[in-house]
Short mmCIF file of C-alpha atoms in Angstrom, two decimals:
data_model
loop_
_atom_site.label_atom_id
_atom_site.label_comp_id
_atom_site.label_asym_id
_atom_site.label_seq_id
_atom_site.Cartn_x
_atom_site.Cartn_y
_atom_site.Cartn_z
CA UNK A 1 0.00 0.00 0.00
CA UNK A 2 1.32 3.64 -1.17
CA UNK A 3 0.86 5.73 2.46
CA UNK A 4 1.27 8.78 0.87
CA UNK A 5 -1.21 8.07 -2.39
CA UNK A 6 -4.28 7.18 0.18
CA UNK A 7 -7.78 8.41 -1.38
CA UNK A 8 -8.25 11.31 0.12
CA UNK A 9 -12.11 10.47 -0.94
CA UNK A 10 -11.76 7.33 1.59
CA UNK A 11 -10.22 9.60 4.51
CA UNK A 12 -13.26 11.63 4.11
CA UNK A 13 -15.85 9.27 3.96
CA UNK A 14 -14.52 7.25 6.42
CA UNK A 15 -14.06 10.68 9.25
CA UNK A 16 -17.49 11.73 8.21
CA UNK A 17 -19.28 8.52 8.63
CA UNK A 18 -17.65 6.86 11.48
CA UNK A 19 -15.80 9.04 13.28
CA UNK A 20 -16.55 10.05 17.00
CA UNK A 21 -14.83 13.08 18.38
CA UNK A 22 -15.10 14.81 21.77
CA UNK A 23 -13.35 17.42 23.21
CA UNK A 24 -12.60 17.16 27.48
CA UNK A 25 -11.18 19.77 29.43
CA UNK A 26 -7.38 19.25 30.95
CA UNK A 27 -8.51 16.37 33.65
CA UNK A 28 -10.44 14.59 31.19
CA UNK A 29 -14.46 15.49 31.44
CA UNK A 30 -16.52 16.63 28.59
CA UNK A 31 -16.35 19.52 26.92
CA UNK A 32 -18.27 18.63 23.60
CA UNK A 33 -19.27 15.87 21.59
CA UNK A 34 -19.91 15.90 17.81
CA UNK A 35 -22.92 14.25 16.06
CA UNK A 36 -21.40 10.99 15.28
CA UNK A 37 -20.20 10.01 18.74
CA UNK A 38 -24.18 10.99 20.25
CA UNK A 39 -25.45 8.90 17.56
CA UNK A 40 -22.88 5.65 18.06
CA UNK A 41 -23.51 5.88 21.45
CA UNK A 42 -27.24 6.62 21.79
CA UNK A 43 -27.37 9.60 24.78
CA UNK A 44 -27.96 12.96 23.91
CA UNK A 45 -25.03 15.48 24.42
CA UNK A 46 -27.18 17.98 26.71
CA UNK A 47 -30.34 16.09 27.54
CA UNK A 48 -28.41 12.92 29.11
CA UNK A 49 -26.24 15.88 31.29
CA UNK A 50 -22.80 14.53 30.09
CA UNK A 51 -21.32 17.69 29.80
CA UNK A 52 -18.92 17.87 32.43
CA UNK A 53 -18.61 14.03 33.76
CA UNK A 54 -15.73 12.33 33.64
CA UNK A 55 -15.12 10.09 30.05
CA UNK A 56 -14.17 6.88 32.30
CA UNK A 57 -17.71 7.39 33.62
CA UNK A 58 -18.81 6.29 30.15
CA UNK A 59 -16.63 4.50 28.29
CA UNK A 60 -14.49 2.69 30.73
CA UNK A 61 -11.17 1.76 29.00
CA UNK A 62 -10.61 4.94 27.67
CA UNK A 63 -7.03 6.23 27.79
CA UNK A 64 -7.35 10.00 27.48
CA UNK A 65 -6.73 10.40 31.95
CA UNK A 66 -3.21 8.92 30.75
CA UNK A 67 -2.76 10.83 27.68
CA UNK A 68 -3.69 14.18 30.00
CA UNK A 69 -1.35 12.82 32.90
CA UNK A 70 1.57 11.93 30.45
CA UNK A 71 1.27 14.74 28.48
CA UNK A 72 1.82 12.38 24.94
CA UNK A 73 -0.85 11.17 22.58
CA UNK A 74 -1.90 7.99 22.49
CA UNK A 75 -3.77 5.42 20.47
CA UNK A 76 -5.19 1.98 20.23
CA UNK A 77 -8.03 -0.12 20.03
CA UNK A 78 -10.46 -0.24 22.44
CA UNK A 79 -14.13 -1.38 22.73
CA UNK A 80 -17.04 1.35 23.02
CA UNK A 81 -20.09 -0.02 25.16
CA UNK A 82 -23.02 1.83 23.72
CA UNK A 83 -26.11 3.20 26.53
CA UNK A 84 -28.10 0.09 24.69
CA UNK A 85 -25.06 -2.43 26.04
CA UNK A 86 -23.99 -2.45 22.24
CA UNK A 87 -20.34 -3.43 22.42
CA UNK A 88 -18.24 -1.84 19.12
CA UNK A 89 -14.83 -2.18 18.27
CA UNK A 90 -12.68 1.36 17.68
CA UNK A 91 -9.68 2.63 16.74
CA UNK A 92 -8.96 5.79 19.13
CA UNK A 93 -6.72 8.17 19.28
CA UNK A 94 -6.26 10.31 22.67
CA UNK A 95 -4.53 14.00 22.19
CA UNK A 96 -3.72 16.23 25.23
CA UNK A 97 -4.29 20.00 23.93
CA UNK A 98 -1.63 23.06 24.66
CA UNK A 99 -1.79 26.33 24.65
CA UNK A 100 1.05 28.56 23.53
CA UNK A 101 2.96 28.08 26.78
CA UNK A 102 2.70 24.24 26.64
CA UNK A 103 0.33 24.11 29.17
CA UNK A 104 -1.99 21.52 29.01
CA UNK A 105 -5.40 22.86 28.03
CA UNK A 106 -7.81 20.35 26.75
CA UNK A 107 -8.00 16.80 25.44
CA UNK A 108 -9.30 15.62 22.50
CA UNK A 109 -10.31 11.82 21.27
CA UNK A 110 -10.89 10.62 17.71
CA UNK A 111 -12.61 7.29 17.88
CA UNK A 112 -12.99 5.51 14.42
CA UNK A 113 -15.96 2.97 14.81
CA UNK A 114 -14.97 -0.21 12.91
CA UNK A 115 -18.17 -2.10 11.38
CA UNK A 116 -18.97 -2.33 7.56
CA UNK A 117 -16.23 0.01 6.15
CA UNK A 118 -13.44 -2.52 8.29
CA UNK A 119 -11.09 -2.31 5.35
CA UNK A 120 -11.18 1.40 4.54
CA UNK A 121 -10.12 1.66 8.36
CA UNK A 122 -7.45 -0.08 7.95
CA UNK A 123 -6.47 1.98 5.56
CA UNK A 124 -6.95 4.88 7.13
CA UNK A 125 -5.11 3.55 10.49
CA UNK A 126 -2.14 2.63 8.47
CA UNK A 127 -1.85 6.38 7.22
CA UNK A 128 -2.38 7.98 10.89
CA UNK A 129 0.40 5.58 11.79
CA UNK A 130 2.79 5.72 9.27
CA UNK A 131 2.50 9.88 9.96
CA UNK A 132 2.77 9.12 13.51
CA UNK A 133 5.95 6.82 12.89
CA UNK A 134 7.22 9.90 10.38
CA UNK A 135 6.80 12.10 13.20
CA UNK A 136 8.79 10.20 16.02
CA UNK A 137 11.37 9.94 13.48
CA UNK A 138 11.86 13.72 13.19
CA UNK A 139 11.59 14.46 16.54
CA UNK A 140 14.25 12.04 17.48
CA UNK A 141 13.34 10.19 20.43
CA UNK A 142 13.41 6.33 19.31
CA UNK A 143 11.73 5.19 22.65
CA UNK A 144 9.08 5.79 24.90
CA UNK A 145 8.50 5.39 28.60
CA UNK A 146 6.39 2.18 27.52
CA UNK A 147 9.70 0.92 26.12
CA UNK A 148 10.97 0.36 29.75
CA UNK A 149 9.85 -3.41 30.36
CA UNK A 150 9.14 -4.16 33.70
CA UNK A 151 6.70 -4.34 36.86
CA UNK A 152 9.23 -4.48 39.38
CA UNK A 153 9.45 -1.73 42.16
CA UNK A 154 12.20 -0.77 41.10
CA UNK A 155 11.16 -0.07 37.38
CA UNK A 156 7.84 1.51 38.60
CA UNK A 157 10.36 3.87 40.81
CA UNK A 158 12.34 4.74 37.29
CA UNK A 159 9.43 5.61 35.70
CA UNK A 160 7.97 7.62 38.28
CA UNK A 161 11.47 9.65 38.20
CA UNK A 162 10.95 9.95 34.33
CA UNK A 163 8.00 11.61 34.12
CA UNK A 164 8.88 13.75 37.28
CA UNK A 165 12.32 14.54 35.31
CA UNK A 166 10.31 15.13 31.72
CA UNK A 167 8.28 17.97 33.46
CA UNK A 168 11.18 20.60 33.40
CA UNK A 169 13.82 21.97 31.88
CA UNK A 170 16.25 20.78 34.50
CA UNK A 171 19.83 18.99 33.49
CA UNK A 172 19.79 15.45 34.00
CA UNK A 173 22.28 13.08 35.15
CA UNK A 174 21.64 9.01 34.34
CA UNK A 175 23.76 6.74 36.23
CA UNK A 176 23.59 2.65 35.41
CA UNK A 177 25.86 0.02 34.39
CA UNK A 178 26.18 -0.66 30.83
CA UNK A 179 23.54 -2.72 29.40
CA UNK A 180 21.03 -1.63 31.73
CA UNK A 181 18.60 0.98 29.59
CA UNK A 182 19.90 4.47 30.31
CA UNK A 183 19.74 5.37 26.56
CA UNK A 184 16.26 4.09 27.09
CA UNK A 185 15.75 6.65 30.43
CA UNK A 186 16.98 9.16 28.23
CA UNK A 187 14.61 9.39 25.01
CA UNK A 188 11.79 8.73 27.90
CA UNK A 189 12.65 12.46 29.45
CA UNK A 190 13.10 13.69 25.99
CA UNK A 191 9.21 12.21 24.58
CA UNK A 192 7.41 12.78 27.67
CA UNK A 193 8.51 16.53 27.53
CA UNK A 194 7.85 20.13 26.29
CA UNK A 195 10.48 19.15 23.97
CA UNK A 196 9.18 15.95 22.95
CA UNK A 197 8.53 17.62 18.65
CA UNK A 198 12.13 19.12 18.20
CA UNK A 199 15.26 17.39 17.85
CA UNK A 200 16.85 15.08 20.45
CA UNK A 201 20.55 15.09 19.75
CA UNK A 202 22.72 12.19 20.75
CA UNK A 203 26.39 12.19 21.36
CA UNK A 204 28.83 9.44 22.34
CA UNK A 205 31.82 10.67 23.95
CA UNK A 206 33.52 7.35 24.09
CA UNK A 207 32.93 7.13 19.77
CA UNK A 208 34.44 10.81 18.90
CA UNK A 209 38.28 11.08 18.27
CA UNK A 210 39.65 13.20 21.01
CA UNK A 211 40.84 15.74 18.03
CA UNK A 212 37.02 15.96 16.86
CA UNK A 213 35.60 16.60 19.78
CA UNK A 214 35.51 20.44 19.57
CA UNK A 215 34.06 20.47 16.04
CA UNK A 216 31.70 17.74 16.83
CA UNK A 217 30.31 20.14 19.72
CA UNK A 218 30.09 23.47 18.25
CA UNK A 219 31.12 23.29 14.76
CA UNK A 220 33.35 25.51 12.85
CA UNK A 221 33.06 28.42 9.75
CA UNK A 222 34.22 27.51 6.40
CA UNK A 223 38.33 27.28 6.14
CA UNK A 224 39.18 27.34 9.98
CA UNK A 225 41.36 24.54 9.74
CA UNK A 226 43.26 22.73 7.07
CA UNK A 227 40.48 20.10 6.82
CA UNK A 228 37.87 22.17 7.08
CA UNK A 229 34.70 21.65 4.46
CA UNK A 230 34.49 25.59 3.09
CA UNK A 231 30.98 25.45 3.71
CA UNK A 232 31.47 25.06 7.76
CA UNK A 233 29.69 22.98 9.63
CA UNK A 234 27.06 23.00 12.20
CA UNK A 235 28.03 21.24 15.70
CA UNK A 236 25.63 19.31 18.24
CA UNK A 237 24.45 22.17 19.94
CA UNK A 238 23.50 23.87 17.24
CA UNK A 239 21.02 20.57 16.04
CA UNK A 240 19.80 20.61 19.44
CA UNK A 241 18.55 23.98 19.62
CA UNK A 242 15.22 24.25 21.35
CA UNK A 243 15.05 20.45 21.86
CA UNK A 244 17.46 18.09 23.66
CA UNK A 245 21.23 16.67 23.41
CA UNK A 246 22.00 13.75 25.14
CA UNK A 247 25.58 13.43 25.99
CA UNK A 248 25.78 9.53 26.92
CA UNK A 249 29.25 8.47 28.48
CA UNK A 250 29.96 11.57 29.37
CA UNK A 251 32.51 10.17 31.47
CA UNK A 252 34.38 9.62 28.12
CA UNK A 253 34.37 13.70 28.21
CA UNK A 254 37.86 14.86 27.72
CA UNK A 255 39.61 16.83 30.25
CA UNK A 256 40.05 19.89 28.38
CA UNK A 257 36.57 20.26 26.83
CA UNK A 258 35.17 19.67 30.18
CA UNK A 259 35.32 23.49 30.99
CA UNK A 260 34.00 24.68 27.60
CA UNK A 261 30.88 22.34 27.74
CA UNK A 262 30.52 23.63 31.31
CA UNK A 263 30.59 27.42 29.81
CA UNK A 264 27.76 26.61 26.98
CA UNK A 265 25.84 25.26 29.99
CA UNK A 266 25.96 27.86 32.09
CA UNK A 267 25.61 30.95 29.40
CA UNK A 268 23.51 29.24 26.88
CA UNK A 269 26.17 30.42 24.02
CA UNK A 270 29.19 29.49 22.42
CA UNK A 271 31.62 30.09 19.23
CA UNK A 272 32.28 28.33 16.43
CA UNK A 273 35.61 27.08 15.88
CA UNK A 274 37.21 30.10 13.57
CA UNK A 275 33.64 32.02 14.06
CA UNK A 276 33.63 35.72 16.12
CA UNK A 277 29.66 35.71 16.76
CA UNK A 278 28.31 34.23 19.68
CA UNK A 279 25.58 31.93 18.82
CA UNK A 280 22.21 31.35 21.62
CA UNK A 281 20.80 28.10 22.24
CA UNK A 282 17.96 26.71 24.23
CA UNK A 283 19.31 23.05 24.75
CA UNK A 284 17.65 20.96 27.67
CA UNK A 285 20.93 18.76 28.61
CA UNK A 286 20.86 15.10 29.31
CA UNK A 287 24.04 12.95 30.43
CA UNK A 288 24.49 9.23 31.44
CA UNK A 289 27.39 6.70 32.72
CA UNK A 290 28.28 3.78 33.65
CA UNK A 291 31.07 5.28 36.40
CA UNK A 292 30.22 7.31 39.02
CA UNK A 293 31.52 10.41 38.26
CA UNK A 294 32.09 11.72 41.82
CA UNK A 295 34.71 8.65 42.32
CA UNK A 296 36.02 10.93 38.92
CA UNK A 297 35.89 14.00 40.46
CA UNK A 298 38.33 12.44 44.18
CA UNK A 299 40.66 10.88 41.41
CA UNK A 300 41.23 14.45 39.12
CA UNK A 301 39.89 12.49 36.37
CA UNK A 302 36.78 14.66 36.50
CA UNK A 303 35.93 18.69 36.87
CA UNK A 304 33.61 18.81 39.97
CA UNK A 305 32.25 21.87 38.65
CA UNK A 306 30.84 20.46 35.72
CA UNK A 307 29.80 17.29 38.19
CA UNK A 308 27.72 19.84 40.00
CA UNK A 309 26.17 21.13 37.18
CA UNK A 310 24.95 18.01 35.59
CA UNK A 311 23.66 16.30 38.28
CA UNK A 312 20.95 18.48 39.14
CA UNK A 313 18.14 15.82 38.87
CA UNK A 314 19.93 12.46 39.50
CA UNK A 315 18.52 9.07 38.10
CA UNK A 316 19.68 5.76 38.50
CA UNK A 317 18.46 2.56 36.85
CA UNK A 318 18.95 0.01 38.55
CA UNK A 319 20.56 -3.34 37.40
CA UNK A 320 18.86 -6.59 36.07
CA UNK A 321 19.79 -8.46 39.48
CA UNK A 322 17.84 -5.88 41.36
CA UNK A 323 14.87 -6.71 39.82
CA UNK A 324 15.01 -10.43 38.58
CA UNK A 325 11.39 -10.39 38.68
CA UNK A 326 10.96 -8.46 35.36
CA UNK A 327 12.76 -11.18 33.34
CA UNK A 328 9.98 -13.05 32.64
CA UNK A 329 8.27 -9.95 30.24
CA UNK A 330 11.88 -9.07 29.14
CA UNK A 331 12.19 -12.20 27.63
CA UNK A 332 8.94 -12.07 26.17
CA UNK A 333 9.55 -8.44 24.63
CA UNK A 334 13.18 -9.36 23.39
CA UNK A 335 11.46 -12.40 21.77
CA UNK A 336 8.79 -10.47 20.14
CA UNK A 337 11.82 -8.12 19.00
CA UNK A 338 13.42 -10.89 17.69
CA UNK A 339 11.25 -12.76 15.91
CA UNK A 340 11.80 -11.89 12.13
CA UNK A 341 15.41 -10.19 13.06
CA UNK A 342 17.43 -12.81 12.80
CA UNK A 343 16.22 -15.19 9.89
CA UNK A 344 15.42 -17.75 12.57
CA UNK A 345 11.99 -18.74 13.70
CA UNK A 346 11.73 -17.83 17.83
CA UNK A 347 9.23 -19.87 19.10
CA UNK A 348 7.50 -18.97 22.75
CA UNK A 349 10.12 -19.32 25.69
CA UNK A 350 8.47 -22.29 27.90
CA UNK A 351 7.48 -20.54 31.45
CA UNK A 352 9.79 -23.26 33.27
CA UNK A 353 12.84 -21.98 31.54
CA UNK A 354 11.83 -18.29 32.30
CA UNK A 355 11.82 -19.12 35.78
CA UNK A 356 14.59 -20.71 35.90
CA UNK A 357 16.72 -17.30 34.38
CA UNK A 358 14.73 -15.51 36.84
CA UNK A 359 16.22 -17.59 39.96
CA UNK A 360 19.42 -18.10 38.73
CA UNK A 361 22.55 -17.91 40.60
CA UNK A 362 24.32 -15.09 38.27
CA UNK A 363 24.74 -11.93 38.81
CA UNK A 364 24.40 -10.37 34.93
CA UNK A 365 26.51 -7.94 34.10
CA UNK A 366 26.10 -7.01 31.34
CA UNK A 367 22.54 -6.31 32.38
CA UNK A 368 18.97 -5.95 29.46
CA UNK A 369 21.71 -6.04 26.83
CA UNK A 370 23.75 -9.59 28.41
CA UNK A 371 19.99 -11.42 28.81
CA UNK A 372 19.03 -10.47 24.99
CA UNK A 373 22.55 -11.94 24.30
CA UNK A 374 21.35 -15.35 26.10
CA UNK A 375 17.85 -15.47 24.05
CA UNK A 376 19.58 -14.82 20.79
CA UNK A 377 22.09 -17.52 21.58
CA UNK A 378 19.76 -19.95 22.61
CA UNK A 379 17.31 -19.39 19.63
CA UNK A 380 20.57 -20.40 17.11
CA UNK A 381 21.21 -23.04 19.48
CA UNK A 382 18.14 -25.11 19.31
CA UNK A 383 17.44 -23.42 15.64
CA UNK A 384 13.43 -25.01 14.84
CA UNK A 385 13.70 -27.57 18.10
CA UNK A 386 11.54 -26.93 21.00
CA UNK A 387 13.67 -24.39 23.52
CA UNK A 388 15.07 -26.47 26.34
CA UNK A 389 17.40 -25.36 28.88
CA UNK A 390 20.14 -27.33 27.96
CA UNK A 391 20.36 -24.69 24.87
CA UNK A 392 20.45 -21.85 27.26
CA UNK A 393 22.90 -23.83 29.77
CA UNK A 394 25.87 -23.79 27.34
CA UNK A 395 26.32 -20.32 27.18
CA UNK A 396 26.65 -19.94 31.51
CA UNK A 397 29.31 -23.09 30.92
CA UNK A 398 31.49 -20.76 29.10
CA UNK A 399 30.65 -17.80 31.44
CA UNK A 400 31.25 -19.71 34.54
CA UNK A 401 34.58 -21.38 33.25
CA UNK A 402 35.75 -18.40 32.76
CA UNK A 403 34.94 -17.36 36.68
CA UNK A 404 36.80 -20.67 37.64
CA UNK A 405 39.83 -19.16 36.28
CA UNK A 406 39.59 -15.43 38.94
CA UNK A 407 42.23 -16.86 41.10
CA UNK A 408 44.71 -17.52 38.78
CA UNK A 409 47.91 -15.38 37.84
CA UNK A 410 47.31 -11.86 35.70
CA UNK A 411 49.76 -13.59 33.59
CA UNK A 412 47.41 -16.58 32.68
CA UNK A 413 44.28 -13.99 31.90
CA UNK A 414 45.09 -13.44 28.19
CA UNK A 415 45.75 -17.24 27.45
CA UNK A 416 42.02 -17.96 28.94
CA UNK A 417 40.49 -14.97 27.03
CA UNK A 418 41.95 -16.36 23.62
CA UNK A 419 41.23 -20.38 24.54
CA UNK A 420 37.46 -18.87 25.43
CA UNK A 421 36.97 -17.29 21.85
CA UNK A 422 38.78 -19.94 20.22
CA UNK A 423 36.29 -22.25 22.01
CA UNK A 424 33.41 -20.16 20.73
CA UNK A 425 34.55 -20.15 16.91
CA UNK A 426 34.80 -23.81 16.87
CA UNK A 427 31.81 -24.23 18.11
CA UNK A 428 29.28 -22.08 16.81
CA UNK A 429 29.33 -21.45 12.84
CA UNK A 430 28.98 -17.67 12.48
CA UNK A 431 30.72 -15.18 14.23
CA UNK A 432 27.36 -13.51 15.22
CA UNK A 433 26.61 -16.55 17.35
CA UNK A 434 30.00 -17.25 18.51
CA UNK A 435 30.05 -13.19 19.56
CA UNK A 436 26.46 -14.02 21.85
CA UNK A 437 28.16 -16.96 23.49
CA UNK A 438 30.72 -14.87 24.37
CA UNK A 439 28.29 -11.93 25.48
CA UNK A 440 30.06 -9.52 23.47
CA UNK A 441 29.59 -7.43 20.13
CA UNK A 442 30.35 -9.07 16.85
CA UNK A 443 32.61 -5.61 16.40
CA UNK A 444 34.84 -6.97 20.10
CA UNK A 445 34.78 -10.15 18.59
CA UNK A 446 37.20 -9.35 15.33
CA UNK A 447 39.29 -6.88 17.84
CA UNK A 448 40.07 -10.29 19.66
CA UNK A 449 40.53 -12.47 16.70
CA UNK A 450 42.76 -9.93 15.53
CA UNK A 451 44.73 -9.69 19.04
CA UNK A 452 44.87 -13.78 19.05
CA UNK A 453 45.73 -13.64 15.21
CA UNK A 454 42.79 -16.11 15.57
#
């Protein structure tokens, strides 16, 4: 289907015909209700006195209290129970309304009855979300609060932080171990925000050269170095303007930038490299690592005055073996995720071998990222044979012969890393799979074959 070629006859037809729409005011009660939605629903607007009441009152699943509280729009399905006990099937969409501050003003719901006209609604849904899609992707932010897997207290705890975080303009400082979602934590602040339709900038400071840095930041004007591009260049801050710039391992930061970052957070302005004119920004700063930086700051690895300034609002995720509970709908979400990635078919994860993950005796380190690692390894493992644990039990083997070895001499360390991978190539017949036995990227994996001449 052409998204972009849709009918425009259909759209009509389709919003004229079977389309209810209400307005509510900012805590979700009614406002106003058009002539389709008294007609689906059989109660008169005025004469039934449902101006004013609460939309949960009558239509109980309805999502626009969370759309209000979250400030984001949301959509789905959901089933419309008609005065007459008439059940109907809908595709609504729930829209929190601003006003030119941001505040929160109104909310508005589109519900699309499905019935006779089923396909044409397709249709239509598949245009709202391919625009909707369109739109995340200009804005930036990947992922959503709802992206954050997990019924834990812990996770409820992060996301109550989020959306406490996402309600200002305040800097932001993410602390968790790497694997454990902070990128995720991030984008979260960024959609649930103000912000949420500009640009969300990300920048890793472990991945730029140490001479780049500078440029990478603010940028330069045409010819102000012998590389240069003559048309200059516009840095991260700049793309960030009025939206957000994430600056993940900022522990990576080097020491000399670390006062001019702390300048353009303080005065809102910077240079461009070779430039004269000061340029303004409104940039809402984020930060994450996986070191504490205030261990940084006691060693001199670390300015303490930038330390201070980022971690105004603190936030820290907590690992996966604080809250073993949530592996159970991990694994089913990194399944789903999955399923179709990896030109293998991933059949459901029996509940016995879910548990048994859950309760186990290790300590995962390498967090979210380490137990996705263990599904995609089992799933080549038993490759189109019922999952058993056996297939998830080979990769802990490796893991926990290479704990055996923690008393041995430094000297012996680099002779058990290279019999590990070598283990792992012989075994496993791509270097993706031998790279998830060894919990590591395929990108680490030809760094070590390369270091063992392998």
């Amino acid at each position: 289907m052409d998204h972009k070629n849709l009918d425009s006859n259909i759209i009509f037809n389709v919003f004229n015909d079977m389309c209810c729409f209400v307005i509510t005011d900012e805590i979700g009660r009614y406002l106003y209700a058009n002539r389709a939605w008294t007609q689906t629903m059989g109660i008169d607007f005025e004469d039934d006195n449902i101006h004013g009441r609460f939309v949960n009152e009558i239509i109980k699943d309805t999502k626009i209290g969370q759309a209000l509280k979250e400030d984001r729009t949301i959509s789905g399905y959901s089933t419309i129970t008609t005065c007459r006990g008439k059940e109907k099937r809908a595709f609504s969409i729930y829209n929190p309304i601003h006003d030119s501050s941001g505040k929160i003003i109104a909310g508005a719901i589109i519900a699309i009855i499905t019935g006779e006209n089923e396909n044409d609604v397709d249709k239509l849904i598949g245009e709202l979300n391919f625009y909707k899609q369109e739109l995340s992707k200009l804005s930036g932010a990947k992922y959503h609060i709802d992206n954050i897997i997990g019924a834990s207290a812990a996770i409820k705890r992060l996301q109550e932080e989020i959306r406490r975080a996402s309600k200002s303009n305040s800097t932001v400082l993410i602390f968790g171990e790497t694997g454990s979602g902070k990128e995720l934590v991030a984008h979260s602040i960024h959609a649930l925000s103000s912000r949420r339709n500009k640009s969300f900038i990300k920048v890793n400071c472990a991945n730029i050269p140490h001479e780049l840095m500078e440029s990478e930041f603010f940028g330069y004007e045409g010819g102000a170095f012998t590389s240069a591009d003559k048309r200059g260049k516009i840095g991260k801050f700049e793309q960030a303007d009025k939206g957000s710039i994430f600056l993940d391992e900022i522990n990576q930061l080097s020491y000399d930038l670390q006062p001019k970052l702390l300048r353009v957070m303080q005065e809102r302005e910077f240079e461009r490299i070779g430039g004269t004119k000061n340029i303004n920004i409104d940039v809402r700063f984020i930060a994450a690592t996986n070191i504490p930086l205030h261990e940084m700051v006691k060693n001199n690895q670390f300015r303490a005055d930038l330390y201070y300034r980022l971690n105004v609002v603190p936030i820290h995720v907590p690992p996966l073996r604080e809250r073993r509970e949530d592996i159970p709908l991990l694994i089913d979400d990194i399944s789903k995720k999955l399923d179709g990635e990896i030109g293998i078919p991933v059949d459901e994860i029996p509940q016995e071998i879910k548990d048994k993950l859950m309760n186990l005796d290790y300590q995962w380190p390498g967090n979210v990222r380490e137990l996705q690692n263990v599904i995609e390894w089992a799933i080549n493992m038993s490759y189109g044979e019922p999952m058993k644990w056996s297939h998830f039990n080979q990769y802990f083997s490796l893991k926990t012969g290479a704990d055996e070895t923690k008393e041995m001499g430094l000297g012996s360390l680099e002779l058990i890393e290279k019999d590990l991978v070598s283990r792992a190539l012989l075994k496993h017949k791509t270097k993706t799979a031998a790279a998830a036995a060894l919990g590591i990227s395929r990108t680490m994996l030809y760094k070590k074959i390369k270091k063992f001449n392998l």
